[in-house]
Coordinates of C-alpha atoms and ligand atoms in Angstrom, one line a residue:
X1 CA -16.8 4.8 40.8
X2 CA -18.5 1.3 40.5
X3 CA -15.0 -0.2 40.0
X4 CA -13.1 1.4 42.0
X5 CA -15.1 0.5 44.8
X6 CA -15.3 -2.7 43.7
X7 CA -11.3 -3.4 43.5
X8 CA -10.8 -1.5 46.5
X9 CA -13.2 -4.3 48.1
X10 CA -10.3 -7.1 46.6
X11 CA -7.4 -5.3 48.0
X12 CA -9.0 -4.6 51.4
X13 CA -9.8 -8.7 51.5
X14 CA -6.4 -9.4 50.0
X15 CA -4.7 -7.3 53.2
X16 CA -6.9 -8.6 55.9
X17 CA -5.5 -12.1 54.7
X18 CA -1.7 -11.1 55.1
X19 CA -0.3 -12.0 58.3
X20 CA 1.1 -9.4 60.6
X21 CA -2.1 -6.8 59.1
X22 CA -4.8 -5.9 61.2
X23 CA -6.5 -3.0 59.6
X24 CA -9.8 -3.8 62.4
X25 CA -7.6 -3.0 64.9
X26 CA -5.5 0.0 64.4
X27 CA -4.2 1.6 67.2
X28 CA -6.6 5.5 67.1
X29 CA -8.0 5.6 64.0
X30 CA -9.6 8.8 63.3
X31 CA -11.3 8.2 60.1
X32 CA -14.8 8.7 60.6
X33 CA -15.7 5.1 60.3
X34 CA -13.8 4.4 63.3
X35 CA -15.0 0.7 63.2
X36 CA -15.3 -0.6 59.8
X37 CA -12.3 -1.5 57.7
X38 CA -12.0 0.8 54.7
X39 CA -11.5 0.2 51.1
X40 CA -10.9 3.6 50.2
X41 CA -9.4 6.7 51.8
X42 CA -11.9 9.2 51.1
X43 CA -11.1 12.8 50.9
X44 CA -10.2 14.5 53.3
X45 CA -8.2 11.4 54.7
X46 CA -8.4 13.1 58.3
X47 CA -10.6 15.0 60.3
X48 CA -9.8 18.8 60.6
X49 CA -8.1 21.6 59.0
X50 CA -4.8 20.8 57.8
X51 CA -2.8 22.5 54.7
X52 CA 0.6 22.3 53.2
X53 CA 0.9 18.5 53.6
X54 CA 4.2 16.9 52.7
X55 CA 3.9 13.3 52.3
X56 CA 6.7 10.7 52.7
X57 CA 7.0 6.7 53.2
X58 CA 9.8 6.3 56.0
X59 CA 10.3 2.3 56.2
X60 CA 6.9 0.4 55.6
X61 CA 5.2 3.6 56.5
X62 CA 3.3 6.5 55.1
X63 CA 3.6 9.9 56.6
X64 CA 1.6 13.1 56.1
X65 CA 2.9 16.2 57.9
X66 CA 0.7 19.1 57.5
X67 CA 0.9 22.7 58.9
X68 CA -2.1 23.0 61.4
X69 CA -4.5 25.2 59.4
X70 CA -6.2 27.9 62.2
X71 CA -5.4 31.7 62.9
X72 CA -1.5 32.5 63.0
X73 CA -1.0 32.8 66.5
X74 CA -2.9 29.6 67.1
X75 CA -0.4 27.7 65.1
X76 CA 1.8 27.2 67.5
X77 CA 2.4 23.0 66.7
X78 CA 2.7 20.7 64.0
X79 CA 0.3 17.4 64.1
X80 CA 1.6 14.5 62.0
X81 CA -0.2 11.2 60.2
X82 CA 0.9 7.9 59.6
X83 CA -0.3 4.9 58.0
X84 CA 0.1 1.2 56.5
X85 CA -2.1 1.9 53.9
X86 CA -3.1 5.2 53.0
X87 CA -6.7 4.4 54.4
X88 CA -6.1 4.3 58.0
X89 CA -4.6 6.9 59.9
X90 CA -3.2 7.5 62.9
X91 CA -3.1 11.0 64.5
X92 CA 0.5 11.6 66.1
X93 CA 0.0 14.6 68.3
X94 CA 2.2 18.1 68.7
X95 CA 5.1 16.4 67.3
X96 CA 6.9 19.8 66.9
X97 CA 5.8 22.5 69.3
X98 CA 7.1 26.4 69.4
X99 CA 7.4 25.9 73.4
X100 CA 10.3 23.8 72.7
X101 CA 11.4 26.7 69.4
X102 CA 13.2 29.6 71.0
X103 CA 12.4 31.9 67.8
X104 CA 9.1 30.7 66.7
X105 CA 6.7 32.3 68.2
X106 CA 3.5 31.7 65.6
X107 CA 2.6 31.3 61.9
X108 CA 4.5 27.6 61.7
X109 CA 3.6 26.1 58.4
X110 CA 4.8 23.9 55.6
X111 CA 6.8 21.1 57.6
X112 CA 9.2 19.1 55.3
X113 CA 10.9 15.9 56.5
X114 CA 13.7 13.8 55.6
X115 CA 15.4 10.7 57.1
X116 CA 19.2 11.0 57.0
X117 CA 22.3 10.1 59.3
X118 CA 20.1 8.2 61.1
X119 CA 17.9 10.8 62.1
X120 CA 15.0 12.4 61.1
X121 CA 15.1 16.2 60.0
X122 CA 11.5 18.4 60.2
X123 CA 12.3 21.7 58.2
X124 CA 9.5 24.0 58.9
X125 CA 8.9 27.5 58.5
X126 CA 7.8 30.0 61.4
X127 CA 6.5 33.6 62.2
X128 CA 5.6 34.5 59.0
X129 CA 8.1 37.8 58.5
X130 CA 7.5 40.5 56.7
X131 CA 10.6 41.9 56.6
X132 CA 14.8 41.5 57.4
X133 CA 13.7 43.7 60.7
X134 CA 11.5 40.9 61.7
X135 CA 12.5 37.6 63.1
X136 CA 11.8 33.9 61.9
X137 CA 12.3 32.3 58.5
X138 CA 13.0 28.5 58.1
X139 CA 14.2 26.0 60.9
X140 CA 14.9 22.7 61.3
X141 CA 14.0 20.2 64.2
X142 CA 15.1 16.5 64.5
X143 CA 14.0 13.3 66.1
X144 CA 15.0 10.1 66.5
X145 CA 11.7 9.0 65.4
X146 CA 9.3 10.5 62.2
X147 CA 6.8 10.3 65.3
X148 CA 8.7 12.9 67.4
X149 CA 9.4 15.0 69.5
X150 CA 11.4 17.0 67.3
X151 CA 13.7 19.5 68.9
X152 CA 14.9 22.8 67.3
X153 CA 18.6 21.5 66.1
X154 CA 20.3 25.2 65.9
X155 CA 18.7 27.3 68.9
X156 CA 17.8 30.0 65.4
X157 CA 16.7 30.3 62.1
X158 CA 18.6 28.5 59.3
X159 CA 17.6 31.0 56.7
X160 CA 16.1 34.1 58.5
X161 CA 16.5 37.0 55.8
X162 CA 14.5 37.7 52.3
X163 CA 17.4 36.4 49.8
X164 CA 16.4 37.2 46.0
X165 CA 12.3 39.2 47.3
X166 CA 11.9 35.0 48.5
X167 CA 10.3 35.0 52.2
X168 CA 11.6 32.4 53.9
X169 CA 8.5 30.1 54.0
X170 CA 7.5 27.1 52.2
X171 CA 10.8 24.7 52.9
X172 CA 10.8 21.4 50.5
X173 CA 13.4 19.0 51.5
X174 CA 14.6 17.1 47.7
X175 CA 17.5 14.4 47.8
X176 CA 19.3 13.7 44.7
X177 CA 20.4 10.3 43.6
X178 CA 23.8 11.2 44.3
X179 CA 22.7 12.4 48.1
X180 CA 22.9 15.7 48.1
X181 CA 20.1 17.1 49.8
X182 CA 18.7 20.7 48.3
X183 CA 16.4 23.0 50.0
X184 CA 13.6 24.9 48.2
X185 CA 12.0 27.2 49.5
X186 CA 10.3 30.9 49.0
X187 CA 7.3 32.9 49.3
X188 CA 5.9 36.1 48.0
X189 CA 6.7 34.8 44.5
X190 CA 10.0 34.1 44.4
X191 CA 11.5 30.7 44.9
X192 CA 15.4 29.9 45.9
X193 CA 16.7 26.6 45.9
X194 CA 20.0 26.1 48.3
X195 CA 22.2 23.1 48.7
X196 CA 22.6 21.8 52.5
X197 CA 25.4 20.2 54.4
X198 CA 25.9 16.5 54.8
X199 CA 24.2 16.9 58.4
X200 CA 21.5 19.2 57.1
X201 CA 22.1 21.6 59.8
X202 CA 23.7 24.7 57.2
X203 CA 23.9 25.6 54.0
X204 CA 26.9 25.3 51.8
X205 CA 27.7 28.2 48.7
X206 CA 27.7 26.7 45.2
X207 CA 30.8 26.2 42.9
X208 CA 30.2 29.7 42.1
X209 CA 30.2 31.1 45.5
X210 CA 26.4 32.0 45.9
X211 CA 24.4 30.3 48.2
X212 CA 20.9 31.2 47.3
X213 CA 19.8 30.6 43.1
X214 CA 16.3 31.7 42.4
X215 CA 14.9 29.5 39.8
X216 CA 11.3 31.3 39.9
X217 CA 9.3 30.1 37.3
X218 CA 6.5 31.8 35.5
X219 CA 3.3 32.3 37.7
X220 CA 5.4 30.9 41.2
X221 CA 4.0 32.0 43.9
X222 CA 4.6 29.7 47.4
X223 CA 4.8 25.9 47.9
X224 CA 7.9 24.3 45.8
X225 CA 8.3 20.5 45.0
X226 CA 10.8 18.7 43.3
X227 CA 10.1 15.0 42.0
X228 CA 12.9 13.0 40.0
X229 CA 11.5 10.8 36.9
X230 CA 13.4 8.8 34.4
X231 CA 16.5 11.3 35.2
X232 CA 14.0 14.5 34.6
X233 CA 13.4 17.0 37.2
X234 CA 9.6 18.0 38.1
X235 CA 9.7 21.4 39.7
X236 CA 6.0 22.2 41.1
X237 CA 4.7 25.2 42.8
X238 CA 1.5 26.8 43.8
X239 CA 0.0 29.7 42.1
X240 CA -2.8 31.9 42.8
X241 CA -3.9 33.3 46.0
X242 CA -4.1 30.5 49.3
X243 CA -7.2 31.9 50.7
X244 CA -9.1 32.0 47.4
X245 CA -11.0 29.6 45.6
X246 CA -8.2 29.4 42.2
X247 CA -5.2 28.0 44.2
X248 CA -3.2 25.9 42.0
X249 CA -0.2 23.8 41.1
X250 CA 1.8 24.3 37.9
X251 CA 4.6 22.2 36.9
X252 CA 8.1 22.6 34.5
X253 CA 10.5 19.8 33.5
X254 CA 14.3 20.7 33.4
X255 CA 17.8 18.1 33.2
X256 CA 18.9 20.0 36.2
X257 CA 17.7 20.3 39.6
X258 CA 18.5 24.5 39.0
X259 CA 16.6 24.8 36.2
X260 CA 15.7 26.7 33.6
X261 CA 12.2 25.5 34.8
X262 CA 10.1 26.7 31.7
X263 CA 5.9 26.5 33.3
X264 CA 4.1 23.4 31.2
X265 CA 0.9 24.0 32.6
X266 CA -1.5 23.2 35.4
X267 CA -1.5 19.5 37.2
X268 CA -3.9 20.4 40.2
X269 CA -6.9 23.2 40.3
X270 CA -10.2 23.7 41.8
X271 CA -13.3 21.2 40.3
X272 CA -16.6 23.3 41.7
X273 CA -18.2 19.2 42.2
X274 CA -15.5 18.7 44.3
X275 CA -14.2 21.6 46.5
X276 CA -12.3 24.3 45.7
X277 CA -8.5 25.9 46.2
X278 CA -6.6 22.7 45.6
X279 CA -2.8 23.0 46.2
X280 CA 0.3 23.6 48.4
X281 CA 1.0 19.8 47.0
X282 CA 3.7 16.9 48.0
X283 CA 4.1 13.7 46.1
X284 CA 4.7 10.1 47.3
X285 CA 5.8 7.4 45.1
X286 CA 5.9 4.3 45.6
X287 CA 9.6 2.5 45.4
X288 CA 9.7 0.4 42.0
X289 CA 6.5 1.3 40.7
X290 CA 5.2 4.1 38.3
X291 CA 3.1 4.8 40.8
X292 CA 2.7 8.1 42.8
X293 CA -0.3 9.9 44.8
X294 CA -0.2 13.9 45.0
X295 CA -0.8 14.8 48.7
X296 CA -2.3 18.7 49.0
X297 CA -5.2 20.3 50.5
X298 CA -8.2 22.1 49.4
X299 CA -11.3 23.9 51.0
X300 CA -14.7 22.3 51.2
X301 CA -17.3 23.2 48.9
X302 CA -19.7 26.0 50.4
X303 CA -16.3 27.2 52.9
X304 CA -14.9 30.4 52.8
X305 CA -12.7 30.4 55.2
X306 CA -9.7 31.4 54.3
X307 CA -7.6 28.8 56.9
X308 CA -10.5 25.8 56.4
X309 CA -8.4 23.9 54.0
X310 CA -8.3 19.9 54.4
X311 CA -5.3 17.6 53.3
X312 CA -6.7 15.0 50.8
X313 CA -4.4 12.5 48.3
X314 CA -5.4 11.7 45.0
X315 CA -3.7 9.9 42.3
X316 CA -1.1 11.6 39.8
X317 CA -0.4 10.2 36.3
X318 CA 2.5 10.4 33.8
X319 CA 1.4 10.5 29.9
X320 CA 3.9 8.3 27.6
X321 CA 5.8 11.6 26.8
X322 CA 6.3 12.3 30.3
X323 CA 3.8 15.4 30.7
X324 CA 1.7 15.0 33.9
X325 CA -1.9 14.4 33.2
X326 CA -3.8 17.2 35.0
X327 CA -5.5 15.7 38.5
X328 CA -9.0 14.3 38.9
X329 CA -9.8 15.5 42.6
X330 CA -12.1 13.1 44.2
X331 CA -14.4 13.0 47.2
X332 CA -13.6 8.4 47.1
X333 CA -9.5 9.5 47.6
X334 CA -7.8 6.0 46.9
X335 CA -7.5 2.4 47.3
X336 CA -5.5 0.8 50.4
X337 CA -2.0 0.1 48.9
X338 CA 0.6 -2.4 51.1
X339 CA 4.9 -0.8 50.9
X340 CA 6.4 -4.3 50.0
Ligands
FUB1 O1 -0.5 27.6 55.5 C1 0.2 28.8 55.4 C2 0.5 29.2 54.0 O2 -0.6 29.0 53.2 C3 1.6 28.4 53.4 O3 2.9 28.6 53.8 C4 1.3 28.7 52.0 O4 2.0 27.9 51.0 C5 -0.2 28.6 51.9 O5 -0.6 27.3 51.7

């Protein structure tokens, strides 16, 4: 604790000196200490009940877009965060809304963005169905800018039926290295992953005519993401139940970005010093480094609740073999951290 405080202290001097970085003055703050520089994020990074966070850097920028976490029919909007550091944070209000969603109508969760054809993409999920006789499933919105307004890009659902017992909730955006863009996505413990059009906007069938392949690994339950490594795919899920106090990530390793995904193990769980139900998980890494912070929420200690879930980012570590050390949650979060 001692030295991370301490280095933070360094850093935070050492980006108050570069020119162009005022970390005093940043335009709405809402970190509690609204007029001190900070040297460390602490957890939760933002005020309020936010889950499902999906973190991304988009230029010089990080990005945290979380499903606002209050009664279903209440979450009718999507909030977003962005930030030069990881400490401060900037609140970027109703960037999506369902007034401007034809078909979604409550329930919207799990937002997942991209940046391609110069344009940003918000796949999101909404109404929560329970069935092919309800309607909803997974949409996508763009913007010009990752601050919004986002606008619902097909006027309907892009998936909008159960395909392999997968609801269509939970949508994770993964880009190859070759471009191709792949959705994940699935619910009600079944996962698909789907491969998407150059302008995002459909899905096209696989060379063997199928559009939707489960890859459901052992104990999936909701919340897919893929991470690339040294040419290995990381698949990651949540498992467990959200409103309970054992949600959890699990991880599996495969040379293909369809698997066979078999489960190593957990990388993020409850630790009762902490808080508990940690999961629904994204990852940011930082470009040219080996450096990458797990993004995810988790519920306070002493809450209950089952929608009182707060989005927090730790720090997530590689062994030499290329297993993924299990995560220390902390209440200190991390140090500020400059994109060159
Ligand atoms: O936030 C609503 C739902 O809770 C998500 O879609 C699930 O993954 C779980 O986190």
């Amino acid at each position: 604790m001692k030295l991370v405080l301490s280095s933070g202290f360094v850093l935070g001097a050492l980006l108050l000196s570069l020119p162009g970085v005022n970390l005093v003055n940043e335009p709405q703050p809402i970190n509690r200490q609204l007029t001190q520089t900070r040297f460390i994020s602490k957890n939760p990074i933002v005020d309020g009940w936010y889950a499902d966070p999906e973190g991304v850097i988009f230029g010089k920028t990080y990005w945290i877009y979380p499903t606002y976490s209050a009664p279903y029919d209440e979450q009718t909007f999507f909030d977003a965060f962005s930030s030069p550091d990881l400490v401060h944070w900037t609140k970027h209000s109703r960037i999506l809304d369902t007034q401007t969603v034809k078909w979604a109508k409550r329930a919207v969760w799990a937002p997942s963005p991209v940046y391609a054809n110069g344009k940003y993409y918000l796949f999101f999920a909404a109404n929560d169905i329970q069935n092919n006789q309800e309607y909803g499933g997974i949409g996508v919105a763009v913007s010009d800018k990752p601050s919004g307004p986002f606008q619902d890009a097909l006027g309907k659902p892009l998936i909008d039926k159960f395909q392999n017992g997968a609801q269509p909730i939970d949508p994770h955006v993964y880009v190859d290295d070759d471009g191709q863009a792949y959705l994940y996505y699935g619910g009600w413990r079944h996962c698909n992953v789907t491969k998407l059009s150059k302008d995002l906007l459909s899905l096209v069938p696989f060379a063997d005519g199928t559009t939707y392949k489960e890859i459901t690994p052992d104990k999936y339950v909701e919340g897919p993401c893929m991470l690339k490594r040294n040419g290995k795919y990381y698949f990651m899920w949540s498992e467990g139940g959200w409103t309970g106090p054992d949600y959890s990530v699990a991880y599996a390793v495969s040379d293909s970005p369809f698997g066979p995904f078999k489960r190593e193990g957990k990388i993020l769980q409850q630790d009762p010093a902490v808080a508990t139900g940690a999961g629904h998980h994204s990852v940011i890494h930082l470009p040219n480094t080996d450096t990458y912070y797990i993004v995810y929420h988790r519920r306070p200690l002493g809450e209950t609740a089952a929608n009182h879930r707060v989005t927090c980012i730790d720090h997530l570590h590689f062994n030499p073999d290329g297993t993924i050390k299990p995560v220390q949650i902390t209440a200190e979060g991390v140090t500020p951290h400059l994109i060159n």
